[in-house]
Amino acid sequence: MKKTLIVAAIAASFATAASAQSSVTLYGLVDAGFTFVNNVQAPESADHYKNSSWSMSGGNVNMSRWGLRGVEDLGGGLKTVFTLESGFDVANGGSLGGTGFGRQAYVGLSTNAGTVTLGHQTDSVTDYLGPLSASGSWGGTYFAHPGNLDNLNGDLFRENNSVKFQSANYAGLTFSGLYAFSNAAGGFAANRAYSLGAGYANGGLKLGAAYMQANLQNYAATYGSAITGVTVDVPNLGTSQIAEFGIDRHRTFGAGGSYSIGALTFGALWTQTREDNFASNVGSNIINNYEVNGRYALTPALSLGAAYTFTNAKFTESGSSDSTRVRFHQFGVQTDYALSKRTDIYAEGVVQIASGLPEGVMPNAGISGAPGGASSSSRQVLLTTGIRHRF
């Protein structure tokens, strides 16, 4: 009898150890609230008649998502890792991105030196510069730079067919590289993407720098390419078709840093996005963004945040030395109150002012992600409040 009990206890211990070697976690975030925009162009109006917009909206700070992540310990420091993440619109229950796992889908191996993953993933600009910006951290969707072309929050696009290496942490230093295949026969370099990035953290100091390039050249609508199906509207610069017969080359690079002192965190960063042969060889864009931001925790539950971005955009017509310049000033403030470790309520306000263009021509403001789209004037104000829950 004693032997039977001993064997049973040993078997149970082995079963427990085996189950501890692998795990799968279900996680997610749901963000919903109400948004007011003071000025939106009427879609049916040729003269862009002014309208205000009241809406129940989702993803005001973070896009709602759910996902599965898992790890299996293979022994000797080697692990299998995977993530499957799907975005959805909580306002109507619809899927975002048009695919089952449009936010992330990858599998790979992790060692003490770093992790190699294959699939649909974020690039180094999103990974290293995003957390230093308001949009990629606490501010979220509406704090994105005009047009969100630098993609700091990762909501504009992610790379398909990608192989990514993320290093381990070496005394605060980390680095990564990504290469996304075109998957096109005879077009290896025609619609690919790649990126490099590095970061350093020590105490309250965080630094980051990154570069990303996509060579598109009209393959995106035909093949399962590196970046697909992304179209954004940049006021005054027209419709920017990043991956559908619009831009031959899309590049973003930048650097930034942040510093925390007690309850205060402040930061600054710069990004530049260049788009060559924009809109079927009509011209090229150069967009510089300069951002400063700060956040202060009044109590463990209540925080205040603010950010300012100056954007200087230049559009040059193909074959011409003349260029059109548009400038944007964007101010954003946020207050957030944590009801628990997983649930918080928030309120935000964003103001954008556009200037530039030839005399007599009005530049249009357009807060990124604003319900209804761009303003009919050079100013736009957005107010939003809502609730966010993580699980």
Short mmCIF file of C-alpha atoms in Angstrom, two decimals:
data_model
loop_
_atom_site.label_atom_id
_atom_site.label_comp_id
_atom_site.label_asym_id
_atom_site.label_seq_id
_atom_site.Cartn_x
_atom_site.Cartn_y
_atom_site.Cartn_z
CA MET A 1 0.00 0.00 0.00
CA LYS A 2 2.82 2.37 0.91
CA LYS A 3 4.59 1.61 -2.38
CA THR A 4 1.41 2.38 -4.33
CA LEU A 5 1.06 5.76 -2.61
CA ILE A 6 4.72 6.59 -3.24
CA VAL A 7 4.44 5.73 -6.95
CA ALA A 8 1.25 7.79 -7.25
CA ALA A 9 2.92 10.78 -5.58
CA ILE A 10 5.97 10.54 -7.86
CA ALA A 11 3.75 10.28 -10.95
CA ALA A 12 1.76 13.31 -9.86
CA SER A 13 4.94 15.33 -9.35
CA PHE A 14 6.18 14.44 -12.84
CA ALA A 15 2.81 15.44 -14.33
CA THR A 16 2.98 18.79 -12.53
CA ALA A 17 6.53 19.43 -13.76
CA ALA A 18 5.58 18.52 -17.33
CA SER A 19 2.59 20.86 -17.32
CA ALA A 20 4.76 23.69 -15.96
CA GLN A 21 7.06 23.43 -18.98
CA SER A 22 4.46 24.86 -21.35
CA SER A 23 1.64 27.38 -21.05
CA VAL A 24 -0.94 29.19 -23.16
CA THR A 25 -2.40 32.53 -22.04
CA LEU A 26 -5.60 34.17 -23.24
CA TYR A 27 -5.34 37.96 -23.04
CA GLY A 28 -7.00 41.04 -24.42
CA LEU A 29 -8.14 44.63 -24.10
CA VAL A 30 -11.53 46.29 -24.69
CA ASP A 31 -11.72 50.09 -25.12
CA ALA A 32 -14.99 51.94 -25.74
CA GLY A 33 -16.36 55.43 -25.17
CA PHE A 34 -17.82 58.58 -26.71
CA THR A 35 -16.08 61.01 -29.06
CA PHE A 36 -16.95 64.55 -30.15
CA VAL A 37 -15.27 66.24 -33.14
CA ASN A 38 -16.10 69.89 -33.70
CA ASN A 39 -15.51 70.05 -37.47
CA VAL A 40 -15.79 67.28 -40.06
CA GLN A 41 -16.20 67.60 -43.82
CA ALA A 42 -19.62 66.42 -45.00
CA PRO A 43 -18.98 63.47 -47.38
CA GLU A 44 -21.82 64.46 -49.70
CA SER A 45 -20.89 68.12 -49.85
CA ALA A 46 -18.76 69.46 -52.69
CA ASP A 47 -17.91 72.58 -50.70
CA HIS A 48 -16.92 70.63 -47.58
CA TYR A 49 -19.75 71.97 -45.45
CA LYS A 50 -18.84 72.04 -41.78
CA ASN A 51 -20.38 69.41 -39.47
CA SER A 52 -19.76 68.38 -35.89
CA SER A 53 -19.65 64.70 -35.03
CA TRP A 54 -20.94 62.86 -31.94
CA SER A 55 -20.24 59.13 -31.88
CA MET A 56 -19.94 56.05 -29.74
CA SER A 57 -16.47 54.82 -30.65
CA GLY A 58 -14.04 52.02 -29.91
CA GLY A 59 -10.27 52.09 -29.66
CA ASN A 60 -10.05 55.70 -28.49
CA VAL A 61 -6.81 55.03 -26.59
CA ASN A 62 -5.95 51.45 -27.59
CA MET A 63 -7.44 49.34 -30.34
CA SER A 64 -9.51 46.52 -28.84
CA ARG A 65 -7.94 43.11 -29.26
CA TRP A 66 -7.82 39.55 -27.98
CA GLY A 67 -5.05 37.04 -28.36
CA LEU A 68 -3.27 33.87 -27.38
CA ARG A 69 0.37 33.66 -26.41
CA GLY A 70 2.25 30.56 -25.46
CA VAL A 71 5.63 29.22 -24.48
CA GLU A 72 7.09 25.72 -24.29
CA ASP A 73 10.33 25.02 -22.46
CA LEU A 74 12.46 22.72 -24.63
CA GLY A 75 15.30 22.53 -22.14
CA GLY A 76 18.80 23.96 -22.10
CA GLY A 77 17.50 27.55 -22.26
CA LEU A 78 15.63 26.92 -25.54
CA LYS A 79 11.92 27.78 -25.73
CA THR A 80 9.20 27.79 -28.35
CA VAL A 81 7.09 30.98 -28.36
CA PHE A 82 4.01 32.04 -30.31
CA THR A 83 1.44 34.85 -30.39
CA LEU A 84 -1.87 35.13 -32.24
CA GLU A 85 -3.62 38.49 -31.84
CA SER A 86 -6.83 39.75 -33.45
CA GLY A 87 -8.19 43.30 -33.44
CA PHE A 88 -11.88 44.17 -33.37
CA ASP A 89 -14.20 47.16 -33.24
CA VAL A 90 -16.11 46.96 -29.98
CA ALA A 91 -18.74 49.39 -31.34
CA ASN A 92 -20.00 46.90 -33.93
CA GLY A 93 -18.14 43.67 -33.16
CA GLY A 94 -16.43 43.67 -36.55
CA SER A 95 -12.91 42.43 -37.19
CA LEU A 96 -10.15 44.98 -37.82
CA GLY A 97 -7.52 44.43 -40.47
CA GLY A 98 -9.62 42.10 -42.61
CA THR A 99 -7.85 38.97 -41.34
CA GLY A 100 -8.33 36.57 -38.45
CA PHE A 101 -5.15 37.62 -36.63
CA GLY A 102 -4.42 40.95 -38.26
CA ARG A 103 -2.51 42.46 -35.35
CA GLN A 104 0.07 39.73 -34.77
CA ALA A 105 0.65 36.13 -35.79
CA TYR A 106 4.06 34.56 -35.27
CA VAL A 107 5.96 31.55 -33.96
CA GLY A 108 9.63 31.14 -33.12
CA LEU A 109 12.43 30.07 -30.83
CA SER A 110 13.88 31.90 -27.84
CA THR A 111 17.34 31.42 -26.32
CA ASN A 112 19.43 33.25 -23.75
CA ALA A 113 20.86 35.37 -26.60
CA GLY A 114 17.55 36.46 -28.11
CA THR A 115 14.40 35.42 -29.95
CA VAL A 116 13.79 34.64 -33.63
CA THR A 117 10.17 34.72 -34.81
CA LEU A 118 8.42 34.27 -38.17
CA GLY A 119 5.06 35.66 -39.25
CA HIS A 120 3.04 38.91 -39.17
CA GLN A 121 4.84 41.32 -36.81
CA THR A 122 5.68 44.88 -35.79
CA ASP A 123 8.89 46.52 -37.01
CA SER A 124 11.69 48.25 -35.11
CA VAL A 125 10.21 51.76 -35.43
CA THR A 126 7.05 50.67 -33.64
CA ASP A 127 9.02 48.63 -31.08
CA TYR A 128 11.68 51.21 -30.13
CA LEU A 129 10.26 54.66 -30.93
CA GLY A 130 6.61 53.94 -30.18
CA PRO A 131 7.05 53.56 -26.39
CA LEU A 132 8.84 56.94 -26.28
CA SER A 133 5.87 58.72 -27.89
CA ALA A 134 2.49 59.59 -26.39
CA SER A 135 0.70 57.73 -29.18
CA GLY A 136 2.66 54.51 -28.69
CA SER A 137 2.32 54.51 -24.90
CA TRP A 138 -0.27 56.26 -22.70
CA GLY A 139 -1.90 58.70 -25.19
CA GLY A 140 -2.98 56.26 -27.85
CA THR A 141 -4.94 56.59 -31.08
CA TYR A 142 -5.71 60.32 -31.33
CA PHE A 143 -2.24 61.39 -30.19
CA ALA A 144 -0.69 59.93 -33.37
CA HIS A 145 1.25 62.33 -35.59
CA PRO A 146 -0.73 63.74 -38.56
CA GLY A 147 -1.53 60.87 -40.92
CA ASN A 148 0.21 58.42 -38.56
CA LEU A 149 2.69 57.76 -41.37
CA ASP A 150 5.52 56.99 -38.94
CA ASN A 151 3.25 54.26 -37.48
CA LEU A 152 4.52 54.63 -33.92
CA ASN A 153 1.47 52.92 -32.43
CA GLY A 154 1.59 50.06 -34.95
CA ASP A 155 -2.04 50.57 -35.94
CA LEU A 156 -1.39 51.65 -39.55
CA PHE A 157 0.43 48.52 -40.74
CA ARG A 158 2.47 45.50 -39.68
CA GLU A 159 4.80 43.45 -41.83
CA ASN A 160 3.75 40.16 -43.44
CA ASN A 161 6.10 37.28 -44.27
CA SER A 162 8.62 38.64 -41.77
CA VAL A 163 11.60 37.16 -39.95
CA LYS A 164 12.51 39.06 -36.80
CA PHE A 165 15.35 38.87 -34.29
CA GLN A 166 14.97 40.49 -30.89
CA SER A 167 18.06 40.41 -28.70
CA ALA A 168 18.20 39.65 -25.02
CA ASN A 169 18.87 42.50 -22.58
CA TYR A 170 22.60 43.19 -22.28
CA ALA A 171 23.04 45.51 -19.28
CA GLY A 172 20.17 47.68 -20.54
CA LEU A 173 21.01 47.46 -24.26
CA THR A 174 18.65 45.70 -26.67
CA PHE A 175 18.49 45.62 -30.48
CA SER A 176 16.39 44.04 -33.21
CA GLY A 177 16.16 43.51 -36.94
CA LEU A 178 13.33 42.48 -39.25
CA TYR A 179 13.11 41.39 -42.88
CA ALA A 180 9.75 40.92 -44.62
CA PHE A 181 9.73 38.92 -47.88
CA SER A 182 7.77 39.96 -50.97
CA ASN A 183 6.82 36.31 -51.68
CA ALA A 184 6.70 37.30 -55.36
CA ALA A 185 8.34 35.15 -58.03
CA GLY A 186 10.82 37.33 -59.90
CA GLY A 187 10.18 40.22 -57.52
CA PHE A 188 12.33 39.48 -54.49
CA ALA A 189 13.21 43.16 -53.88
CA ALA A 190 10.11 44.75 -55.38
CA ASN A 191 7.79 44.61 -52.38
CA ARG A 192 9.83 43.86 -49.32
CA ALA A 193 10.40 45.65 -46.02
CA TYR A 194 13.15 45.71 -43.46
CA SER A 195 14.01 47.54 -40.23
CA LEU A 196 16.69 47.93 -37.58
CA GLY A 197 16.45 49.36 -34.10
CA ALA A 198 18.16 49.64 -30.75
CA GLY A 199 17.33 50.84 -27.27
CA TYR A 200 18.99 51.48 -23.93
CA ALA A 201 17.42 51.63 -20.47
CA ASN A 202 19.15 52.46 -17.19
CA GLY A 203 17.17 53.52 -14.17
CA GLY A 204 14.76 56.23 -15.27
CA LEU A 205 16.52 56.81 -18.61
CA LYS A 206 15.27 55.24 -21.85
CA LEU A 207 16.74 55.87 -25.33
CA GLY A 208 15.76 54.50 -28.73
CA ALA A 209 16.59 54.77 -32.43
CA ALA A 210 15.20 52.90 -35.44
CA TYR A 211 14.95 52.75 -39.23
CA MET A 212 12.31 51.13 -41.43
CA GLN A 213 12.08 50.87 -45.23
CA ALA A 214 9.50 49.31 -47.53
CA ASN A 215 10.19 48.93 -51.26
CA LEU A 216 6.72 48.60 -52.75
CA GLN A 217 6.75 49.28 -56.50
CA ASN A 218 3.18 48.29 -57.22
CA TYR A 219 3.34 44.65 -56.17
CA ALA A 220 1.10 44.94 -53.13
CA ALA A 221 -2.26 44.58 -54.82
CA THR A 222 -1.17 41.46 -56.72
CA TYR A 223 1.04 39.38 -54.47
CA GLY A 224 1.07 38.38 -50.81
CA SER A 225 3.53 41.16 -50.12
CA ALA A 226 5.30 42.63 -47.12
CA ILE A 227 2.73 45.41 -46.55
CA THR A 228 -0.80 45.27 -47.95
CA GLY A 229 -4.09 47.12 -47.90
CA VAL A 230 -3.04 50.34 -46.15
CA THR A 231 -4.57 53.63 -47.28
CA VAL A 232 -4.49 56.81 -45.18
CA ASP A 233 -5.67 60.34 -45.84
CA VAL A 234 -3.23 63.14 -45.05
CA PRO A 235 -4.94 66.55 -45.24
CA ASN A 236 -3.40 68.86 -47.85
CA LEU A 237 -1.16 66.11 -49.23
CA GLY A 238 -3.90 63.91 -50.68
CA THR A 239 -4.56 60.22 -50.25
CA SER A 240 -1.40 58.36 -49.35
CA GLN A 241 -1.72 54.82 -50.69
CA ILE A 242 1.15 53.23 -48.84
CA ALA A 243 0.75 49.77 -50.30
CA GLU A 244 -1.71 49.87 -53.18
CA PHE A 245 -0.09 51.28 -56.33
CA GLY A 246 0.82 54.46 -54.54
CA ILE A 247 4.38 54.70 -53.23
CA ASP A 248 7.51 53.09 -54.62
CA ARG A 249 9.45 53.52 -51.38
CA HIS A 250 8.36 54.31 -47.83
CA ARG A 251 11.02 55.12 -45.21
CA THR A 252 10.78 56.14 -41.56
CA PHE A 253 13.63 56.79 -39.15
CA GLY A 254 14.10 58.66 -35.90
CA ALA A 255 15.40 58.80 -32.36
CA GLY A 256 14.13 59.77 -28.95
CA GLY A 257 14.36 59.39 -25.22
CA SER A 258 12.47 59.67 -21.95
CA TYR A 259 13.37 60.13 -18.29
CA SER A 260 11.44 59.32 -15.13
CA ILE A 261 11.88 61.17 -11.85
CA GLY A 262 9.57 59.82 -9.19
CA ALA A 263 6.00 60.25 -10.41
CA LEU A 264 7.02 62.36 -13.45
CA THR A 265 8.02 60.99 -16.86
CA PHE A 266 8.91 63.29 -19.73
CA GLY A 267 10.29 62.60 -23.18
CA ALA A 268 11.10 63.90 -26.65
CA LEU A 269 11.55 62.32 -30.06
CA TRP A 270 11.92 63.08 -33.74
CA THR A 271 10.80 61.05 -36.74
CA GLN A 272 11.08 61.61 -40.46
CA THR A 273 8.98 59.78 -43.06
CA ARG A 274 9.92 59.91 -46.74
CA GLU A 275 7.63 58.68 -49.52
CA ASP A 276 9.10 58.48 -53.02
CA ASN A 277 7.02 58.45 -56.23
CA PHE A 278 3.92 59.29 -54.24
CA ALA A 279 0.53 58.78 -55.93
CA SER A 280 1.64 57.10 -59.16
CA ASN A 281 4.87 59.06 -59.72
CA VAL A 282 3.24 62.46 -59.10
CA GLY A 283 5.73 63.47 -56.43
CA SER A 284 7.37 62.80 -53.08
CA ASN A 285 6.66 63.60 -49.42
CA ILE A 286 9.00 64.43 -46.56
CA ILE A 287 7.30 64.64 -43.15
CA ASN A 288 9.22 65.65 -40.01
CA ASN A 289 7.59 65.22 -36.59
CA TYR A 290 9.00 66.78 -33.40
CA GLU A 291 7.27 65.68 -30.19
CA VAL A 292 7.60 66.48 -26.49
CA ASN A 293 5.46 64.72 -23.91
CA GLY A 294 5.06 64.26 -20.19
CA ARG A 295 2.98 62.32 -17.68
CA TYR A 296 2.55 62.80 -13.95
CA ALA A 297 0.98 60.41 -11.44
CA LEU A 298 -0.91 62.54 -8.93
CA THR A 299 -1.81 59.39 -6.98
CA PRO A 300 -1.22 55.68 -7.68
CA ALA A 301 -4.61 55.66 -9.44
CA LEU A 302 -4.85 59.14 -11.04
CA SER A 303 -2.49 60.42 -13.77
CA LEU A 304 -2.29 63.46 -16.07
CA GLY A 305 -0.55 63.54 -19.44
CA ALA A 306 0.19 66.12 -22.13
CA ALA A 307 1.95 66.12 -25.51
CA TYR A 308 2.80 68.60 -28.26
CA THR A 309 3.86 67.71 -31.80
CA PHE A 310 5.10 70.05 -34.51
CA THR A 311 4.89 68.54 -37.99
CA ASN A 312 6.60 70.05 -41.03
CA ALA A 313 5.51 68.36 -44.26
CA LYS A 314 6.86 69.04 -47.76
CA PHE A 315 5.37 67.77 -51.01
CA THR A 316 7.41 68.06 -54.21
CA GLU A 317 5.93 67.37 -57.64
CA SER A 318 7.80 64.95 -59.88
CA GLY A 319 10.27 66.73 -62.15
CA SER A 320 9.80 70.07 -60.40
CA SER A 321 11.94 72.05 -57.98
CA ASP A 322 8.85 73.72 -56.49
CA SER A 323 7.49 72.31 -53.25
CA THR A 324 4.40 72.80 -51.10
CA ARG A 325 4.82 73.02 -47.36
CA VAL A 326 2.21 72.40 -44.67
CA ARG A 327 2.74 72.69 -40.94
CA PHE A 328 0.70 71.14 -38.15
CA HIS A 329 0.61 72.06 -34.46
CA GLN A 330 -1.05 69.37 -32.34
CA PHE A 331 -1.75 69.58 -28.61
CA GLY A 332 -3.15 66.72 -26.53
CA VAL A 333 -4.06 66.26 -22.86
CA GLN A 334 -5.31 63.20 -20.98
CA THR A 335 -6.47 62.26 -17.53
CA ASP A 336 -6.75 58.62 -16.52
CA TYR A 337 -8.16 57.02 -13.36
CA ALA A 338 -7.60 53.36 -12.49
CA LEU A 339 -10.64 51.70 -10.93
CA SER A 340 -8.58 48.53 -10.47
CA LYS A 341 -5.41 46.95 -11.83
CA ARG A 342 -7.28 45.99 -15.01
CA THR A 343 -9.96 48.67 -15.48
CA ASP A 344 -9.57 52.42 -15.95
CA ILE A 345 -11.61 55.38 -17.18
CA TYR A 346 -10.13 58.25 -19.20
CA ALA A 347 -10.81 61.63 -20.80
CA GLU A 348 -8.78 63.21 -23.61
CA GLY A 349 -8.70 66.37 -25.66
CA VAL A 350 -6.72 66.95 -28.86
CA VAL A 351 -6.43 70.18 -30.87
CA GLN A 352 -4.77 70.39 -34.28
CA ILE A 353 -3.98 73.59 -36.21
CA ALA A 354 -2.74 73.51 -39.80
CA SER A 355 -0.91 76.31 -41.58
CA GLY A 356 1.10 76.91 -44.74
CA LEU A 357 0.12 76.49 -48.40
CA PRO A 358 0.02 79.41 -50.86
CA GLU A 359 -1.76 82.60 -49.85
CA GLY A 360 -5.53 82.28 -50.12
CA VAL A 361 -5.49 78.47 -49.97
CA MET A 362 -6.78 77.05 -46.68
CA PRO A 363 -4.93 74.08 -45.17
CA ASN A 364 -7.18 71.44 -43.61
CA ALA A 365 -6.57 69.96 -40.18
CA GLY A 366 -7.12 66.24 -39.64
CA ILE A 367 -6.57 64.45 -36.31
CA SER A 368 -5.45 60.90 -37.01
CA GLY A 369 -8.24 58.38 -36.41
CA ALA A 370 -10.89 61.05 -35.76
CA PRO A 371 -14.42 59.76 -36.51
CA GLY A 372 -15.62 61.44 -39.70
CA GLY A 373 -12.19 62.39 -41.02
CA ALA A 374 -10.55 65.73 -41.76
CA SER A 375 -11.84 69.18 -40.89
CA SER A 376 -13.32 71.64 -43.37
CA SER A 377 -11.03 74.31 -41.90
CA SER A 378 -7.49 74.68 -40.60
CA ARG A 379 -8.55 73.68 -37.07
CA GLN A 380 -10.01 70.58 -35.50
CA VAL A 381 -10.88 69.77 -31.89
CA LEU A 382 -11.57 66.28 -30.53
CA LEU A 383 -12.86 65.28 -27.09
CA THR A 384 -13.23 61.68 -25.98
CA THR A 385 -13.98 59.78 -22.80
CA GLY A 386 -14.39 56.10 -22.15
CA ILE A 387 -13.57 52.93 -20.25
CA ARG A 388 -10.80 50.42 -20.86
CA HIS A 389 -10.55 46.89 -19.50
CA ARG A 390 -7.67 44.41 -19.78
CA PHE A 391 -7.95 40.69 -19.28
#
